[in-house]
Structure formats: structure tokens, C-alpha cells
């Protein structure tokens, strides 16, 4: 039996860097799992749309699809937008939606990778405060997850870790930077907890103007690619069991 196709469902953006980063990440996933068919569909702004990809797969005779929301927290897009789009798929397709990417220890490892690439070293951790800067959400569940990630990350040796948000919620990145200064951290680093460049990541970067270190977005890091494959495998197993495979 063929393995289900992995359909990565990205939000999309008017910023061309967003789609380019998504495609880079998908290429890394393919490299980590040769033989797995991975397709990409966008909810908005970019092509192909999720609906168009599903129609194309159906026309080819594909029957099993694992749809993976390229999202770090479970908020409106994961709870409403994506299920609505998938519900309009051709009826012959059997589709299982995975969990979102976060939280995951691999994402924290990717955050640290980006901080070290920006110039920090493990020896800097005790004297460095980190702003965990996310896009933001009006969904309390999503906000709580970011706070939990910051709290757990702090226990790995950083001077302090504070969550911040580019939209919808407070504090903003610049406020969290000032708080860490007042707390007495010798240096302050901003770690964007976002997958790809765009308007909100740019806002995070502007808010990091007074920080000592600004890390890059998570992007196509190997850890993120591994999380995608973990989510795929977790969703694929019950799908195959139901089919008697």
C-alpha cells in the first residue's frame, strides 16, 4: 500500500520570503524522508491553494492524505480555517489532519540553534535573557502554550525567558527586552518563534532594536523538518490501521 501523501498546509503571505521559506522547508523534509511524497498548499495569497492540490491528487488517483498545518500553535487557523478547507475536498480522498507543530523539544532546539548562529554560545546562557517572540493570537490556548514554552525553556539555563507577541496580545517585543534589562540580565537576545519571514516577523525585528542579539526565524532548520515528519507519522499510523494495513 502506498504511503499517504503529506500535504503541508501553509498560511501564505504577500511577502515572497514566506513562500520561499516554506518551499525550502518542504525540500528538507523530502531529503530527510526519501520516497515520501510531500505537497504544499496555501490558505491565502500564494498558489497552489489547498483546494487545488487536493483536486489534483484526487484526479491522479491518490486516496490517502495527511494534512499538516504549518503552524506553531493551535489557534483559529488550525481549529476552523483548515478543517473547513479540508471538508470541501473530493469525497474519495481520505484525509487526516495532524496536530500543529508546537510545542516540541525539537522546536526549542531549533530556537537555540538560531541563537547560536546569531553569535551566542552555551556559555552565555546564565547571563543572557531571551525574549520568545511569537506572532501573537487572540486564542487563550495559543497564548498559554507560548507562556509554557518560555517557562520550560528558562529551566535549561538561561538567565530568564519572557514571551512577547507581535500582534493581538501583550507584551510587545520591545517591552520584554526592557523588562529583561531591568531584571539585570547582562545581555538580551530575541528569538523569533515564527516559521518564516513576513510582516509580523519584521515587527518583531523592529521591536528587537535595543536587544544585543536577534536570531533568525526558525525557517527550514533540520529540527523543524523532523517535527513535520513526527506529526506525519503520528497521523499516518491510525489511518493505516483503519485501512487494515
PDB file of C-alpha atoms in Angstrom, residues 35-208:
ATOM      1  CA  UNK A  35      10.297   8.344  -1.166  1.00  0.00           C
ATOM      2  CA  UNK A  36       7.667  10.277   0.770  1.00  0.00           C
ATOM      3  CA  UNK A  37       5.544  12.431  -1.479  1.00  0.00           C
ATOM      4  CA  UNK A  38       5.217  15.904   0.028  1.00  0.00           C
ATOM      5  CA  UNK A  39       2.979  18.590  -1.464  1.00  0.00           C
ATOM      6  CA  UNK A  40       2.400  22.189  -0.394  1.00  0.00           C
ATOM      7  CA  UNK A  41      -0.844  24.144  -0.406  1.00  0.00           C
ATOM      8  CA  UNK A  42      -1.564  27.676   0.814  1.00  0.00           C
ATOM      9  CA  UNK A  43      -4.639  29.048   2.543  1.00  0.00           C
ATOM     10  CA  UNK A  44      -4.230  32.519   1.075  1.00  0.00           C
ATOM     11  CA  UNK A  45      -2.076  34.817  -1.084  1.00  0.00           C
ATOM     12  CA  UNK A  46       0.054  32.072  -2.697  1.00  0.00           C
ATOM     13  CA  UNK A  47      -0.522  29.235  -5.129  1.00  0.00           C
ATOM     14  CA  UNK A  48      -1.295  26.438  -5.304  1.00  0.00           C
ATOM     15  CA  UNK A  49      -4.251  26.653  -2.943  1.00  0.00           C
ATOM     16  CA  UNK A  50      -5.009  23.752  -0.634  1.00  0.00           C
ATOM     17  CA  UNK A  51      -8.176  23.022  -2.605  1.00  0.00           C
ATOM     18  CA  UNK A  52      -6.332  22.938  -5.911  1.00  0.00           C
ATOM     19  CA  UNK A  53      -3.759  20.468  -4.561  1.00  0.00           C
ATOM     20  CA  UNK A  54      -6.479  18.183  -3.223  1.00  0.00           C
ATOM     21  CA  UNK A  55      -8.327  18.247  -6.545  1.00  0.00           C
ATOM     22  CA  UNK A  56      -5.113  17.390  -8.363  1.00  0.00           C
ATOM     23  CA  UNK A  57      -4.325  14.494  -6.020  1.00  0.00           C
ATOM     24  CA  UNK A  58      -7.821  13.124  -6.444  1.00  0.00           C
ATOM     25  CA  UNK A  59      -7.522  13.310 -10.234  1.00  0.00           C
ATOM     26  CA  UNK A  60      -4.283  11.287 -10.036  1.00  0.00           C
ATOM     27  CA  UNK A  61      -5.996   8.559  -8.065  1.00  0.00           C
ATOM     28  CA  UNK A  62      -4.463   9.350  -4.674  1.00  0.00           C
ATOM     29  CA  UNK A  63      -6.767   8.270  -1.875  1.00  0.00           C
ATOM     30  CA  UNK A  64      -4.932   8.893   1.415  1.00  0.00           C
ATOM     31  CA  UNK A  65      -3.645  12.284   2.533  1.00  0.00           C
ATOM     32  CA  UNK A  66      -2.168  13.528   5.794  1.00  0.00           C
ATOM     33  CA  UNK A  67      -2.755  17.280   6.039  1.00  0.00           C
ATOM     34  CA  UNK A  68      -0.254  19.054   8.260  1.00  0.00           C
ATOM     35  CA  UNK A  69      -0.952  22.629   9.444  1.00  0.00           C
ATOM     36  CA  UNK A  70       2.309  24.564   9.212  1.00  0.00           C
ATOM     37  CA  UNK A  71       1.516  26.336  12.466  1.00  0.00           C
ATOM     38  CA  UNK A  72       3.265  26.553  15.811  1.00  0.00           C
ATOM     39  CA  UNK A  73       0.155  26.864  17.990  1.00  0.00           C
ATOM     40  CA  UNK A  74      -3.386  25.580  17.813  1.00  0.00           C
ATOM     41  CA  UNK A  75      -5.486  28.678  17.172  1.00  0.00           C
ATOM     42  CA  UNK A  76      -8.144  29.793  14.679  1.00  0.00           C
ATOM     43  CA  UNK A  77      -6.440  28.553  11.514  1.00  0.00           C
ATOM     44  CA  UNK A  78      -5.931  25.056  12.911  1.00  0.00           C
ATOM     45  CA  UNK A  79      -9.327  24.875  14.592  1.00  0.00           C
ATOM     46  CA  UNK A  80     -11.521  26.439  11.887  1.00  0.00           C
ATOM     47  CA  UNK A  81      -9.900  27.522   8.611  1.00  0.00           C
ATOM     48  CA  UNK A  82      -8.047  24.340   7.770  1.00  0.00           C
ATOM     49  CA  UNK A  83     -10.847  21.905   8.741  1.00  0.00           C
ATOM     50  CA  UNK A  84     -13.237  23.987   6.619  1.00  0.00           C
ATOM     51  CA  UNK A  85     -10.972  23.782   3.563  1.00  0.00           C
ATOM     52  CA  UNK A  86     -10.376  20.056   4.032  1.00  0.00           C
ATOM     53  CA  UNK A  87     -14.110  19.414   4.380  1.00  0.00           C
ATOM     54  CA  UNK A  88     -14.554  20.635   0.800  1.00  0.00           C
ATOM     55  CA  UNK A  89     -12.068  18.098  -0.603  1.00  0.00           C
ATOM     56  CA  UNK A  90     -13.190  15.493  -3.148  1.00  0.00           C
ATOM     57  CA  UNK A  91     -15.135  12.823  -1.242  1.00  0.00           C
ATOM     58  CA  UNK A  92     -12.934   9.961  -2.444  1.00  0.00           C
ATOM     59  CA  UNK A  93      -9.976  11.358  -0.521  1.00  0.00           C
ATOM     60  CA  UNK A  94      -9.374  10.067   2.999  1.00  0.00           C
ATOM     61  CA  UNK A  95      -7.774  12.965   4.872  1.00  0.00           C
ATOM     62  CA  UNK A  96      -6.373  13.068   8.375  1.00  0.00           C
ATOM     63  CA  UNK A  97      -5.313  16.428   9.854  1.00  0.00           C
ATOM     64  CA  UNK A  98      -2.255  16.303  12.113  1.00  0.00           C
ATOM     65  CA  UNK A  99      -1.554  18.266  15.245  1.00  0.00           C
ATOM     66  CA  UNK A 100       0.201  21.601  14.853  1.00  0.00           C
ATOM     67  CA  UNK A 101       3.983  21.661  15.223  1.00  0.00           C
ATOM     68  CA  UNK A 102       4.262  23.026  18.730  1.00  0.00           C
ATOM     69  CA  UNK A 103       5.057  22.578  21.443  1.00  0.00           C
ATOM     70  CA  UNK A 104       8.034  20.299  20.831  1.00  0.00           C
ATOM     71  CA  UNK A 105      11.530  19.954  22.297  1.00  0.00           C
ATOM     72  CA  UNK A 106      12.797  19.959  18.719  1.00  0.00           C
ATOM     73  CA  UNK A 107      11.430  23.471  18.201  1.00  0.00           C
ATOM     74  CA  UNK A 108      13.262  24.636  21.315  1.00  0.00           C
ATOM     75  CA  UNK A 109      16.415  23.056  19.917  1.00  0.00           C
ATOM     76  CA  UNK A 110      15.831  24.976  16.695  1.00  0.00           C
ATOM     77  CA  UNK A 111      15.433  28.222  18.663  1.00  0.00           C
ATOM     78  CA  UNK A 112      18.768  27.606  20.366  1.00  0.00           C
ATOM     79  CA  UNK A 113      20.385  26.760  17.031  1.00  0.00           C
ATOM     80  CA  UNK A 114      19.295  30.151  15.682  1.00  0.00           C
ATOM     81  CA  UNK A 115      20.595  31.966  18.772  1.00  0.00           C
ATOM     82  CA  UNK A 116      23.987  30.274  18.477  1.00  0.00           C
ATOM     83  CA  UNK A 117      24.089  31.075  14.766  1.00  0.00           C
ATOM     84  CA  UNK A 118      23.474  34.719  15.730  1.00  0.00           C
ATOM     85  CA  UNK A 119      26.593  34.745  17.919  1.00  0.00           C
ATOM     86  CA  UNK A 120      25.719  33.342  21.340  1.00  0.00           C
ATOM     87  CA  UNK A 121      27.384  30.278  22.846  1.00  0.00           C
ATOM     88  CA  UNK A 122      26.163  27.823  25.507  1.00  0.00           C
ATOM     89  CA  UNK A 123      28.471  29.601  27.973  1.00  0.00           C
ATOM     90  CA  UNK A 124      26.397  32.766  27.515  1.00  0.00           C
ATOM     91  CA  UNK A 125      23.171  31.195  28.788  1.00  0.00           C
ATOM     92  CA  UNK A 126      23.407  32.088  32.501  1.00  0.00           C
ATOM     93  CA  UNK A 127      23.932  35.788  31.731  1.00  0.00           C
ATOM     94  CA  UNK A 128      21.514  36.113  28.802  1.00  0.00           C
ATOM     95  CA  UNK A 129      17.818  36.868  28.939  1.00  0.00           C
ATOM     96  CA  UNK A 130      15.767  35.661  25.984  1.00  0.00           C
ATOM     97  CA  UNK A 131      12.597  37.106  24.517  1.00  0.00           C
ATOM     98  CA  UNK A 132      10.496  34.335  22.978  1.00  0.00           C
ATOM     99  CA  UNK A 133       8.779  36.468  20.338  1.00  0.00           C
ATOM    100  CA  UNK A 134       5.770  34.948  18.594  1.00  0.00           C
ATOM    101  CA  UNK A 135       3.299  36.315  16.075  1.00  0.00           C
ATOM    102  CA  UNK A 136       0.531  36.519  18.662  1.00  0.00           C
ATOM    103  CA  UNK A 137      -3.051  35.307  18.823  1.00  0.00           C
ATOM    104  CA  UNK A 138      -6.380  36.154  20.383  1.00  0.00           C
ATOM    105  CA  UNK A 139      -6.810  32.481  21.290  1.00  0.00           C
ATOM    106  CA  UNK A 140      -6.125  31.872  25.014  1.00  0.00           C
ATOM    107  CA  UNK A 141      -4.946  28.328  24.330  1.00  0.00           C
ATOM    108  CA  UNK A 142      -2.258  29.568  21.933  1.00  0.00           C
ATOM    109  CA  UNK A 143      -1.094  32.268  24.363  1.00  0.00           C
ATOM    110  CA  UNK A 144      -0.893  29.754  27.186  1.00  0.00           C
ATOM    111  CA  UNK A 145       1.262  27.446  25.069  1.00  0.00           C
ATOM    112  CA  UNK A 146       3.759  30.234  24.361  1.00  0.00           C
ATOM    113  CA  UNK A 147       3.943  31.054  28.073  1.00  0.00           C
ATOM    114  CA  UNK A 148       4.548  27.381  28.874  1.00  0.00           C
ATOM    115  CA  UNK A 149       7.318  27.119  26.279  1.00  0.00           C
ATOM    116  CA  UNK A 150       9.031  30.193  27.761  1.00  0.00           C
ATOM    117  CA  UNK A 151       8.708  28.811  31.285  1.00  0.00           C
ATOM    118  CA  UNK A 152      10.154  25.422  30.363  1.00  0.00           C
ATOM    119  CA  UNK A 153      12.946  26.938  28.261  1.00  0.00           C
ATOM    120  CA  UNK A 154      14.038  29.062  31.215  1.00  0.00           C
ATOM    121  CA  UNK A 155      14.824  25.851  33.125  1.00  0.00           C
ATOM    122  CA  UNK A 156      17.524  24.923  30.586  1.00  0.00           C
ATOM    123  CA  UNK A 157      19.914  27.540  31.971  1.00  0.00           C
ATOM    124  CA  UNK A 158      19.038  30.967  30.554  1.00  0.00           C
ATOM    125  CA  UNK A 159      19.089  33.993  32.859  1.00  0.00           C
ATOM    126  CA  UNK A 160      15.396  34.468  32.081  1.00  0.00           C
ATOM    127  CA  UNK A 161      12.952  33.850  29.242  1.00  0.00           C
ATOM    128  CA  UNK A 162       9.978  36.111  28.580  1.00  0.00           C
ATOM    129  CA  UNK A 163       7.212  35.639  25.996  1.00  0.00           C
ATOM    130  CA  UNK A 164       6.274  38.509  23.682  1.00  0.00           C
ATOM    131  CA  UNK A 165       3.819  38.966  20.827  1.00  0.00           C
ATOM    132  CA  UNK A 166       3.830  40.920  17.578  1.00  0.00           C
ATOM    133  CA  UNK A 167       0.035  41.252  17.485  1.00  0.00           C
ATOM    134  CA  UNK A 168      -3.207  40.586  19.380  1.00  0.00           C
ATOM    135  CA  UNK A 169      -1.544  40.098  22.778  1.00  0.00           C
ATOM    136  CA  UNK A 170       0.898  41.819  25.110  1.00  0.00           C
ATOM    137  CA  UNK A 171       3.718  42.342  25.905  1.00  0.00           C
ATOM    138  CA  UNK A 172       5.394  43.509  22.719  1.00  0.00           C
ATOM    139  CA  UNK A 173       8.975  42.502  21.953  1.00  0.00           C
ATOM    140  CA  UNK A 174      10.439  45.884  22.935  1.00  0.00           C
ATOM    141  CA  UNK A 175       8.673  45.753  26.314  1.00  0.00           C
ATOM    142  CA  UNK A 176      10.030  42.305  27.068  1.00  0.00           C
ATOM    143  CA  UNK A 177      13.535  43.457  26.095  1.00  0.00           C
ATOM    144  CA  UNK A 178      13.292  46.331  28.595  1.00  0.00           C
ATOM    145  CA  UNK A 179      11.962  44.004  31.299  1.00  0.00           C
ATOM    146  CA  UNK A 180      14.961  41.708  30.922  1.00  0.00           C
ATOM    147  CA  UNK A 181      17.322  44.695  31.099  1.00  0.00           C
ATOM    148  CA  UNK A 182      15.651  45.807  34.330  1.00  0.00           C
ATOM    149  CA  UNK A 183      15.897  42.266  35.643  1.00  0.00           C
ATOM    150  CA  UNK A 184      19.681  42.536  35.387  1.00  0.00           C
ATOM    151  CA  UNK A 185      20.490  40.195  32.520  1.00  0.00           C
ATOM    152  CA  UNK A 186      23.905  41.090  31.130  1.00  0.00           C
ATOM    153  CA  UNK A 187      22.662  40.692  27.553  1.00  0.00           C
ATOM    154  CA  UNK A 188      19.283  40.295  25.905  1.00  0.00           C
ATOM    155  CA  UNK A 189      18.517  38.132  22.883  1.00  0.00           C
ATOM    156  CA  UNK A 190      15.337  37.939  20.843  1.00  0.00           C
ATOM    157  CA  UNK A 191      14.365  34.530  19.471  1.00  0.00           C
ATOM    158  CA  UNK A 192      11.528  34.762  16.913  1.00  0.00           C
ATOM    159  CA  UNK A 193       9.179  31.833  17.424  1.00  0.00           C
ATOM    160  CA  UNK A 194       7.933  32.048  13.855  1.00  0.00           C
ATOM    161  CA  UNK A 195       8.483  29.806  10.868  1.00  0.00           C
ATOM    162  CA  UNK A 196       9.031  32.228   8.005  1.00  0.00           C
ATOM    163  CA  UNK A 197       9.707  35.908   7.295  1.00  0.00           C
ATOM    164  CA  UNK A 198       6.835  38.317   6.801  1.00  0.00           C
ATOM    165  CA  UNK A 199       5.038  41.335   8.243  1.00  0.00           C
ATOM    166  CA  UNK A 200       4.831  40.146  11.841  1.00  0.00           C
ATOM    167  CA  UNK A 201       8.407  38.805  11.981  1.00  0.00           C
ATOM    168  CA  UNK A 202       9.523  42.198  10.652  1.00  0.00           C
ATOM    169  CA  UNK A 203       7.626  43.800  13.527  1.00  0.00           C
ATOM    170  CA  UNK A 204       9.458  41.508  15.940  1.00  0.00           C
ATOM    171  CA  UNK A 205      12.769  42.600  14.408  1.00  0.00           C
ATOM    172  CA  UNK A 206      11.884  46.267  14.892  1.00  0.00           C
ATOM    173  CA  UNK A 207      10.999  45.562  18.497  1.00  0.00           C
ATOM    174  CA  UNK A 208      14.411  43.960  18.984  1.00  0.00           C
TER     175      UNK A 208
END
